[in-house]
Amino acid sequence: METNLQKRRENKKSLRVKVISLGNAEVGKSCIIKRYCEKRFVPKYLATIGIDYGVTKVQVRDREMKVNIFDMAGHPFFYEVRNEFYKDSQGVILVYDVGLKESFDALDSWLGEMKQEMGSHANMESIVFVVCANKVDLTKRRVVDESEGRLWAESRGFHYFETSAQSGEGISEMFQAFFSSITDMCENGGRRPASGVSAGFTREQADTIRRIRSSKDSWDMLGVKLGATREEVNKAYRKLAVLLHPDKCVAPGSEDAFKAVVNARTSLLKNIK
Ligand code: GTP
Ligand code: MG
């Protein structure tokens, strides 16, 4: 009798969850999982064929969690195999290589593929996302900086971690935060708790910083047409300054974006009579 009661209590405390890994081929998804589960790193590239599956048990606070990990192949060739596995995931590990800009730019399409496969009833609020900016050990070839990656992740309410499967940097911290958030979500009735990742800045601020970073010239940066008047430049500048002033905006990269806007305004005004 007592053993049954004890068993029931234990069952209540144990969770079964499904997590998947997503990201372009060769960014390091399998190596991140291997580093965590097997504490080792394999330098040779062994492309995942379709899906790799593994189970691991973790302890989060007073709960034991059985984690089913579906490690997806990043190569487009495996789309037909992957698409079956998106459903019923509680967690997603999104990975890009900090040395390959296209792998960072591809994160949006990975989210797109996932949404499409999960169908219209998909509830992205019931999934914990963690973004891994991977291969940070290769500092010389880095092209996507921390603020850019963090901005993309945190503006969506996703966790962001700088990782290296090679050195182990950030790996256990990332998995700890990931599993702890999934536990919080399960305890919160299956909804990602609002306090999970609090960005502290708005989507508008994040989008503006991204737009400023990719603008082609000062006109474009201020969002005014070529040949705009002083008044138009100043009006556009004031709007951006209110949005991005370092006293008001804590979004990663806001300080640089603000400086760029100040410089753009100065250079435009110099040339307008
Ligand atoms: P697919 O299965 O094809 O989607 O690729 P994947 O994302 O699983 O990549 P994988 O983990 O197989 O790693 C690809 C290559 O990058 C391998 O040669 C790894 O050794 C290397 N690699 C992975 N992570 C790191 C890292 O943090 N630093 C360095 N220097 N190399 C890494
Ligand atoms: Mg792989």
XYZ file of C-alpha atoms and ligand atoms in Angstrom:
306
model
C 0.000 0.000 0.000
C 2.642 2.418 1.084
C 4.822 1.395 -1.859
C 1.964 2.211 -4.241
C 1.504 5.606 -2.686
C 5.208 6.204 -2.896
C 5.198 5.147 -6.555
C 2.304 7.492 -7.318
C 4.168 10.349 -5.707
C 7.251 9.564 -7.742
C 5.217 9.372 -10.949
C 3.730 12.757 -10.243
C 7.198 14.139 -10.002
C 8.549 12.559 -13.159
C 8.114 14.137 -16.589
C 8.528 12.831 -20.116
C 9.383 15.395 -22.702
C 10.336 15.555 -26.356
C 12.952 17.963 -27.649
C 14.260 18.485 -31.181
C 17.348 20.141 -32.642
C 17.114 22.419 -35.676
C 19.546 24.359 -37.823
C 21.538 24.152 -41.043
C 23.732 21.159 -41.795
C 27.149 21.155 -40.124
C 26.421 23.878 -37.547
C 27.074 21.418 -34.708
C 23.667 20.127 -33.521
C 24.790 16.543 -33.035
C 28.058 17.607 -31.403
C 26.238 19.801 -28.866
C 24.029 16.864 -27.871
C 26.996 14.494 -27.804
C 28.995 16.899 -25.648
C 26.169 17.003 -23.111
C 25.205 13.306 -23.123
C 28.604 11.699 -23.658
C 30.979 14.472 -22.534
C 33.066 14.190 -25.677
C 33.699 15.931 -28.986
C 34.286 14.357 -32.398
C 36.075 16.700 -34.836
C 35.212 14.598 -37.891
C 31.917 15.578 -39.565
C 29.423 12.724 -39.614
C 26.232 14.084 -41.163
C 23.047 12.972 -39.437
C 21.039 10.800 -41.793
C 17.410 11.809 -41.342
C 17.060 11.685 -37.556
C 19.112 10.469 -34.602
C 17.185 9.527 -31.523
C 18.378 9.269 -27.926
C 16.990 9.324 -24.397
C 18.524 10.906 -21.348
C 17.374 11.298 -17.763
C 17.868 14.587 -15.972
C 17.004 15.896 -12.538
C 15.394 19.331 -12.351
C 14.670 20.441 -8.773
C 12.524 17.662 -7.266
C 11.549 16.184 -10.616
C 13.094 13.507 -12.692
C 12.761 14.199 -16.376
C 13.032 11.655 -19.171
C 14.086 13.574 -22.255
C 13.573 12.102 -25.712
C 15.958 13.886 -28.025
C 15.299 13.919 -31.768
C 18.397 15.262 -33.461
C 17.378 16.416 -36.925
C 19.483 16.394 -40.068
C 20.012 19.936 -41.336
C 20.486 19.061 -44.970
C 17.487 19.999 -47.199
C 17.681 16.518 -48.683
C 16.192 15.080 -45.473
C 13.146 17.312 -45.342
C 10.770 14.402 -46.002
C 12.162 12.489 -43.026
C 12.307 15.477 -40.677
C 8.820 16.820 -41.213
C 7.230 13.883 -39.346
C 9.039 14.766 -36.143
C 8.057 18.343 -35.364
C 4.791 17.537 -33.626
C 4.427 17.274 -29.830
C 7.774 18.853 -28.988
C 8.123 20.714 -25.697
C 11.554 22.095 -26.505
C 13.569 23.177 -29.532
C 17.322 23.720 -29.731
C 18.000 26.120 -32.604
C 21.638 26.125 -33.654
C 23.720 28.311 -35.935
C 27.450 28.613 -36.583
C 28.816 32.040 -35.568
C 31.244 31.800 -38.500
C 28.510 31.370 -41.117
C 26.079 34.259 -41.546
C 23.767 32.181 -43.741
C 23.272 29.681 -40.917
C 22.099 32.560 -38.684
C 19.853 33.999 -41.408
C 18.368 30.526 -41.865
C 16.872 30.477 -38.340
C 13.718 32.213 -39.601
C 13.173 29.559 -42.245
C 13.699 26.786 -39.692
C 10.950 28.325 -37.578
C 8.865 28.614 -40.753
C 9.334 24.956 -41.625
C 8.404 23.963 -38.105
C 5.229 26.089 -38.052
C 4.194 24.763 -41.429
C 4.644 21.134 -40.417
C 2.865 21.585 -37.101
C -0.176 22.985 -38.889
C -2.559 25.783 -38.050
C -3.317 24.497 -34.554
C 0.364 24.788 -33.620
C 0.907 26.646 -30.404
C 4.412 28.055 -30.356
C 3.750 29.434 -26.855
C 3.785 25.870 -25.542
C 7.346 25.275 -26.649
C 10.601 26.394 -25.029
C 13.199 27.580 -27.528
C 16.898 27.931 -26.917
C 19.244 29.454 -29.491
C 22.853 28.221 -29.571
C 25.406 30.516 -31.179
C 27.809 27.636 -31.723
C 31.538 27.260 -32.517
C 32.496 30.316 -30.449
C 35.918 28.693 -29.984
C 36.748 29.615 -33.595
C 37.087 33.309 -32.749
C 38.972 34.352 -35.896
C 36.239 33.267 -38.291
C 33.364 34.719 -36.260
C 31.010 36.920 -38.311
C 27.789 37.006 -36.252
C 28.392 38.890 -33.014
C 26.735 38.255 -29.678
C 24.394 41.246 -29.738
C 22.980 40.275 -33.124
C 22.247 36.703 -32.054
C 20.927 37.665 -28.636
C 18.632 40.274 -30.163
C 17.117 37.738 -32.575
C 16.555 35.229 -29.772
C 15.395 37.437 -26.922
C 13.046 39.526 -29.053
C 11.146 36.263 -29.619
C 11.236 35.219 -25.959
C 13.867 32.551 -26.668
C 16.907 31.768 -24.523
C 20.289 32.629 -26.035
C 23.586 30.891 -25.283
C 27.077 31.149 -26.721
C 28.306 27.581 -27.069
C 31.205 25.458 -28.195
C 30.721 21.732 -28.515
C 34.473 21.562 -28.982
C 35.522 23.187 -25.677
C 32.256 22.570 -23.818
C 31.706 26.298 -23.198
C 28.083 27.139 -22.422
C 26.794 23.615 -23.043
C 25.733 22.536 -19.566
C 24.452 26.050 -18.737
C 22.360 25.954 -21.899
C 20.854 22.529 -21.161
C 20.205 23.434 -17.533
C 18.291 26.579 -18.467
C 16.491 24.688 -21.234
C 15.323 21.799 -19.024
C 14.472 24.105 -16.161
C 12.260 26.226 -18.461
C 10.545 23.124 -19.839
C 9.809 22.027 -16.261
C 8.434 25.505 -15.458
C 6.263 25.298 -18.536
C 4.884 21.863 -17.615
C 4.137 23.119 -14.104
C 2.465 26.160 -15.622
C -0.157 24.083 -17.420
C 1.816 23.746 -20.653
C 2.312 27.427 -21.344
C 5.708 29.036 -21.496
C 5.780 31.219 -18.336
C 5.865 34.903 -19.193
C 8.816 35.341 -16.865
C 10.756 32.582 -18.657
C 12.845 34.914 -20.751
C 12.027 38.504 -20.154
C 13.532 40.496 -22.974
C 13.087 43.918 -21.367
C 12.679 45.521 -24.787
C 10.024 45.630 -27.450
C 9.771 43.872 -30.787
C 9.715 47.319 -32.444
C 13.075 48.178 -30.839
C 14.550 44.844 -31.926
C 13.270 45.189 -35.494
C 14.558 48.773 -35.713
C 18.051 47.762 -34.589
C 18.082 44.964 -37.154
C 16.926 47.359 -39.883
C 19.617 49.906 -38.944
C 22.326 47.236 -39.048
C 21.386 46.212 -42.548
C 20.688 49.665 -44.001
C 22.677 50.542 -47.110
C 23.210 54.284 -46.498
C 22.308 57.146 -44.146
C 19.003 57.903 -45.923
C 17.996 54.291 -45.625
C 19.084 54.189 -41.996
C 16.865 57.105 -41.011
C 14.072 55.754 -43.179
C 13.748 58.924 -45.283
C 13.747 59.224 -49.060
C 16.736 60.446 -50.995
C 16.697 64.259 -51.025
C 14.563 64.609 -47.874
C 14.420 68.052 -46.186
C 16.138 69.006 -42.892
C 12.766 68.819 -41.154
C 12.107 65.328 -42.465
C 15.574 64.149 -41.395
C 15.163 65.658 -37.927
C 11.708 64.225 -37.498
C 12.907 60.734 -38.441
C 15.933 61.136 -36.189
C 13.825 62.168 -33.176
C 11.572 59.162 -33.604
C 14.532 56.775 -33.682
C 16.292 58.559 -30.816
C 13.237 58.142 -28.570
C 13.083 54.452 -29.466
C 16.767 53.643 -29.125
C 18.229 56.065 -26.596
C 20.538 54.042 -24.324
C 18.698 55.395 -21.251
C 15.486 53.867 -22.549
C 16.505 50.847 -24.556
C 18.282 47.805 -23.158
C 18.123 45.726 -26.340
C 21.481 44.208 -27.338
C 23.183 46.436 -29.902
C 21.038 49.502 -29.096
C 24.025 51.662 -28.195
C 25.758 51.035 -31.512
C 22.496 51.532 -33.388
C 21.902 54.829 -31.580
C 25.429 56.051 -32.416
C 24.949 55.046 -36.062
C 21.692 57.037 -36.196
C 23.382 60.122 -34.695
C 26.191 59.863 -37.284
C 23.738 59.346 -40.130
C 21.789 62.462 -39.161
C 24.989 64.539 -38.856
C 26.251 63.478 -42.261
C 22.885 64.056 -43.945
C 22.419 67.512 -42.406
C 25.899 68.539 -43.574
C 24.767 68.079 -47.156
C 21.305 69.623 -46.924
C 21.071 73.376 -47.354
P 23.875 17.716 -39.747
O 23.691 16.458 -38.975
O 24.386 17.486 -41.129
O 22.637 18.569 -39.767
O 25.030 18.585 -39.006
P 25.138 18.956 -37.454
O 24.538 20.299 -37.244
O 24.647 17.860 -36.604
O 26.716 19.136 -37.285
P 27.738 18.224 -36.453
O 27.390 18.246 -35.006
O 27.848 16.904 -37.096
O 29.085 19.070 -36.619
C 29.541 19.496 -37.893
C 31.030 19.767 -37.875
O 31.330 20.874 -37.050
C 31.864 18.596 -37.310
O 33.059 18.506 -38.046
C 32.154 19.029 -35.884
O 33.321 18.475 -35.382
C 32.238 20.534 -36.011
N 31.817 21.247 -34.791
C 30.639 21.106 -34.149
N 30.587 21.932 -33.087
C 31.750 22.601 -33.060
C 32.294 23.615 -32.198
O 31.698 24.079 -31.229
N 33.547 24.081 -32.514
C 34.248 23.602 -33.575
N 35.460 24.109 -33.775
N 33.766 22.664 -34.408
C 32.536 22.163 -34.154
Mg 23.802 16.080 -37.009
